[in-house]
Short mmCIF file of C-alpha atoms in Angstrom, two decimals:
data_model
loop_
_atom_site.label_atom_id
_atom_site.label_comp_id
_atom_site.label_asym_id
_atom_site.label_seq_id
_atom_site.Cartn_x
_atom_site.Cartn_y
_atom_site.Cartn_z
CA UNK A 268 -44.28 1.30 58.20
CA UNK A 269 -43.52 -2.08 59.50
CA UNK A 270 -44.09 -3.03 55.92
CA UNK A 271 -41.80 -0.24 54.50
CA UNK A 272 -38.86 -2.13 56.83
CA UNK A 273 -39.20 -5.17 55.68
CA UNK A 274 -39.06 -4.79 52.02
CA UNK A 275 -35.86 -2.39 52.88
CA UNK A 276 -34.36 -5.03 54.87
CA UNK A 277 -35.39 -7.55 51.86
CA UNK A 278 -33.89 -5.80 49.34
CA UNK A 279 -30.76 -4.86 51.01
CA UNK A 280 -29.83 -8.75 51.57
CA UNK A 281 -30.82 -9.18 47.88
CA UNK A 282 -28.34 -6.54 46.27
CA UNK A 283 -25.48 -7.61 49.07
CA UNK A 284 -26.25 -11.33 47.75
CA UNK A 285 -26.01 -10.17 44.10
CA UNK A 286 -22.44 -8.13 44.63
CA UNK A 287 -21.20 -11.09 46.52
CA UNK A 288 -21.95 -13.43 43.80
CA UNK A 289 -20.94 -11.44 41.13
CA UNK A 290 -17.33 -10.51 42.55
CA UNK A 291 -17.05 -14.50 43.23
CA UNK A 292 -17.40 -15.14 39.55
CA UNK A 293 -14.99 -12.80 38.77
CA UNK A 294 -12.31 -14.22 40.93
CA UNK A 295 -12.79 -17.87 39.76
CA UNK A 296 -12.32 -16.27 36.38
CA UNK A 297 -9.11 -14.92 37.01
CA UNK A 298 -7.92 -17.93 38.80
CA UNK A 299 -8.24 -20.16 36.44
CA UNK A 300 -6.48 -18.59 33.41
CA UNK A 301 -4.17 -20.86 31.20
CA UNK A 302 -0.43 -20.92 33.37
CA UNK A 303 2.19 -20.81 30.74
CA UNK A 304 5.17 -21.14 33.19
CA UNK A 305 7.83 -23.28 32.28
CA UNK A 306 10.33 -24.31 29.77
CA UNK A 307 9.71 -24.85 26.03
CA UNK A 308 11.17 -25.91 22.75
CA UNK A 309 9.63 -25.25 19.38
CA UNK A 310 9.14 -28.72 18.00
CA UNK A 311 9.70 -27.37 14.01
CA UNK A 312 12.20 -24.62 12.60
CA UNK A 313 9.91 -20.89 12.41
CA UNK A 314 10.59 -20.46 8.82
CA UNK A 315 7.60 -19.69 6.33
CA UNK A 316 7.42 -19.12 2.80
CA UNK A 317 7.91 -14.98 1.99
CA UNK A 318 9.85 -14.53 4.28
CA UNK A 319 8.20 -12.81 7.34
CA UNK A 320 10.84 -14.53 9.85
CA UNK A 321 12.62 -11.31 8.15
CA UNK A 322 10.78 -8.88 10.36
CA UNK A 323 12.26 -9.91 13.50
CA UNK A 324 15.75 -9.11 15.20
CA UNK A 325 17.77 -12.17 17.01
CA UNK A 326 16.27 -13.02 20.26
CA UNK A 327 12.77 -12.04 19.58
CA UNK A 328 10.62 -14.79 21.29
CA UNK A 329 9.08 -14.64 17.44
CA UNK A 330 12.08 -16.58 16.07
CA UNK A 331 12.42 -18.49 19.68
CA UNK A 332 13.46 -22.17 19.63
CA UNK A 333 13.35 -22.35 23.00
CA UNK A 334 11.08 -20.28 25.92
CA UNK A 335 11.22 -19.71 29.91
CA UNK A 336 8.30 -18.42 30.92
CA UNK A 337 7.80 -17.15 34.69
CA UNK A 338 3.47 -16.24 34.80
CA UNK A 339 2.42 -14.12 37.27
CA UNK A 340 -0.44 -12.48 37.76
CA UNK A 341 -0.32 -9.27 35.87
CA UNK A 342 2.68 -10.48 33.67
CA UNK A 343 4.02 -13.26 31.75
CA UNK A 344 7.88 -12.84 31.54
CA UNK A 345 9.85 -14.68 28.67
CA UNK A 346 13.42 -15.56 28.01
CA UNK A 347 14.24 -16.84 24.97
CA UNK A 348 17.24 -18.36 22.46
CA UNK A 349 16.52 -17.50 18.97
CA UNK A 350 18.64 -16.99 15.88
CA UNK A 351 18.48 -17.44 11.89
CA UNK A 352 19.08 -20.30 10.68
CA UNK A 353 22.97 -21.20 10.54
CA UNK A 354 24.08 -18.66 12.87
CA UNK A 355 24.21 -18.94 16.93
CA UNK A 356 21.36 -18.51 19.35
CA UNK A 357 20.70 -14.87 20.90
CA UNK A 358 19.43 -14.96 24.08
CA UNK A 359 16.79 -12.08 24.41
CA UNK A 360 13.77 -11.33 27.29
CA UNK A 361 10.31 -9.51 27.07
CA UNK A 362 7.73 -8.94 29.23
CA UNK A 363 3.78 -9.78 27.79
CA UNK A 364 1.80 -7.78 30.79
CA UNK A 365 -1.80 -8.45 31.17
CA UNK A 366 -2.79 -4.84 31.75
CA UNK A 367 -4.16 -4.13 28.61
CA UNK A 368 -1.40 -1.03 27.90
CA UNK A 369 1.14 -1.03 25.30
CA UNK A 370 4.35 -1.92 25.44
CA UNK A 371 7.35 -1.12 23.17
CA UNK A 372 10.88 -2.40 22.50
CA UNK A 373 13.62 -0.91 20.44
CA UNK A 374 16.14 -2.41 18.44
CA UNK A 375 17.71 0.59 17.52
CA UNK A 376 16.44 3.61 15.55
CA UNK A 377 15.14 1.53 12.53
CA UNK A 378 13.57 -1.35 14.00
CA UNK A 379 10.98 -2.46 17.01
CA UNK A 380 7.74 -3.44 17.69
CA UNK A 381 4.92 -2.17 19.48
CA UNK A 382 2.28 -4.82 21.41
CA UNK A 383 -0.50 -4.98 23.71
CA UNK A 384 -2.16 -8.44 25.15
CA UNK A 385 -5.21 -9.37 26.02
CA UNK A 386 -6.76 -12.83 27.87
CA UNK A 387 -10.11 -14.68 26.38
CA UNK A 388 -13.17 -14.29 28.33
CA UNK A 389 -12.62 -17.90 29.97
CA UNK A 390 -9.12 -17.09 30.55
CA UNK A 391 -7.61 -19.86 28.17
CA UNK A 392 -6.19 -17.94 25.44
CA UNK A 393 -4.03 -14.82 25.34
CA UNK A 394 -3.89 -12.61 22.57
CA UNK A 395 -0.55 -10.50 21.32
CA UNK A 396 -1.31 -8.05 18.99
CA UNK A 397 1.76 -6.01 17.72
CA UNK A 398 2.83 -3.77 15.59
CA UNK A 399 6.36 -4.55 13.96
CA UNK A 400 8.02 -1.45 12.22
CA UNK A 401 11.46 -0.87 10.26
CA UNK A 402 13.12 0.45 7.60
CA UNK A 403 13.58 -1.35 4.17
CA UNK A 404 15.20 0.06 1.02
CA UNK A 405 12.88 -0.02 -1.72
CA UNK A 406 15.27 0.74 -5.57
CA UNK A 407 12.77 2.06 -7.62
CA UNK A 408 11.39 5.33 -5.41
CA UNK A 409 13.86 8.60 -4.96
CA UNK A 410 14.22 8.00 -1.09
CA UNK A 411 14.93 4.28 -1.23
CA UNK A 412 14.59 4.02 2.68
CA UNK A 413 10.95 3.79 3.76
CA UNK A 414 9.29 2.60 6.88
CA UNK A 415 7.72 -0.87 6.54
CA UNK A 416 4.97 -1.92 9.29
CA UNK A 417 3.42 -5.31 9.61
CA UNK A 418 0.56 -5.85 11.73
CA UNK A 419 0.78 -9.37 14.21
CA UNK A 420 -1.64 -11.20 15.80
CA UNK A 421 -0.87 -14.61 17.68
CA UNK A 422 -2.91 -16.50 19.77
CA UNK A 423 -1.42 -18.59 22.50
CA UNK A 424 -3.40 -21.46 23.46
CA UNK A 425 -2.16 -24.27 26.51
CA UNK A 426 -3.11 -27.74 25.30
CA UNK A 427 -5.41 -29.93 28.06
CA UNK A 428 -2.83 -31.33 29.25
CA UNK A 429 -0.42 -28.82 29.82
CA UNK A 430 2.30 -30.28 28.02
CA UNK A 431 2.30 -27.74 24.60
CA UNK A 432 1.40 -24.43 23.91
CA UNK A 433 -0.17 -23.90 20.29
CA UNK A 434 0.61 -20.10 18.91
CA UNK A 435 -1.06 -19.54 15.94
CA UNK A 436 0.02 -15.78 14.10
CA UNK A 437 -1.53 -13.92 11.01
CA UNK A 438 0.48 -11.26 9.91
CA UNK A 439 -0.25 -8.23 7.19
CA UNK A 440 2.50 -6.24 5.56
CA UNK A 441 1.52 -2.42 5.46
CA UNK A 442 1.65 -2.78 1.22
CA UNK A 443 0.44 -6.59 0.94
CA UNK A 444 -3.05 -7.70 0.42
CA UNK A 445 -3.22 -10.74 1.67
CA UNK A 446 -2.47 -11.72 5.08
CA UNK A 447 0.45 -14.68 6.25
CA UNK A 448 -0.42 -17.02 8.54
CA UNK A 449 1.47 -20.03 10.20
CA UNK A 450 1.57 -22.10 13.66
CA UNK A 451 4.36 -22.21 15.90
CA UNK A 452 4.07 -25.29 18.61
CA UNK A 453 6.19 -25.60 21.60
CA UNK A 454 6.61 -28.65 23.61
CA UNK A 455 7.22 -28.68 27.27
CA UNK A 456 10.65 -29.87 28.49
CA UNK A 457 10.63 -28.89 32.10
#
């Protein structure tokens, strides 16, 4: 019986140490994610060939020149100034949260985007998949309005030192083929 006891007693330390361990290595995880907080400014205009920039509505943090970012921990909240080329900045806010739901925003019936984001395993990229929808007219079909939807993926990485974020996007068109890619890079200014 004696016997019995202590390979209870053995065991019981053994799966407490386990749990312990295990929840410590999930903490450090989560502690050490990539902190985007701050202020940023795209170093290059966010204009591609075909035209994607088209997609998005003034003050999308797509078409940002310059970001605010406040991180915390389930959230990363973003003000931004964006506009087309030639015409005055639009301020506009969204809020990336790190919960793994999806999030909408509306610009009106026609036009939004859907999105969900998700962090990398080591905590040093974040993912933003959306879903970008709106209306286009299209001449040669009866209806000419018809819904266009372009899939988005961009992945935010923090450089080593802390001083850029790197946001590379792929984007497919609903009709297209082939998929658009392009890098966005935003240096730190405060």
């Amino acid at each position: 019986m004696k016997n019995k006891g202590n390979v209870l007693t053995c065991l019981t330390i053994l799966l407490t140490g386990v749990i312990y361990f295990t929840l410590q290595a999930q903490q450090k995880t989560d502690r050490h994610r990539a902190d985007f907080s701050g202020e940023w400014k795209s170093n290059q205009s966010i204009s591609m060939g075909g035209n994607i920039v088209c997609i998005y509505d003034e003050g999308d943090r797509m078409l940002a020149d310059f970001l605010k970012i406040s991180q915390q921990e389930n959230a990363l909240n973003i003000e931004v100034s964006s506009s087309f080329p030639g015409k005055e900045p639009v301020a506009g806010q969204e809020t990336l949260t790190f919960d793994g739901k999806e999030s909408k925003i509306d610009h009106g019936p026609e036009r939004g985007k859907k999105y969900s984001v998700k962090w990398s395993a080591d905590g040093q990229t974040m993912t933003v998949n959306s879903i970008v929808h709106l209306m286009v007219h299209n001449p040669y079909i009866e209806n000419p309005r018809e819904q266009m939807l372009v899939a988005v993926t961009e992945v935010w990485k923090l450089s080593k030192d802390g001083k850029s974020i790197t946001v590379q996007t792929r984007s497919k068109e609903n009709s297209e083929i082939s998929e658009r890619s392009w890098t966005t890079v935003f240096d730190k200014v405060n």
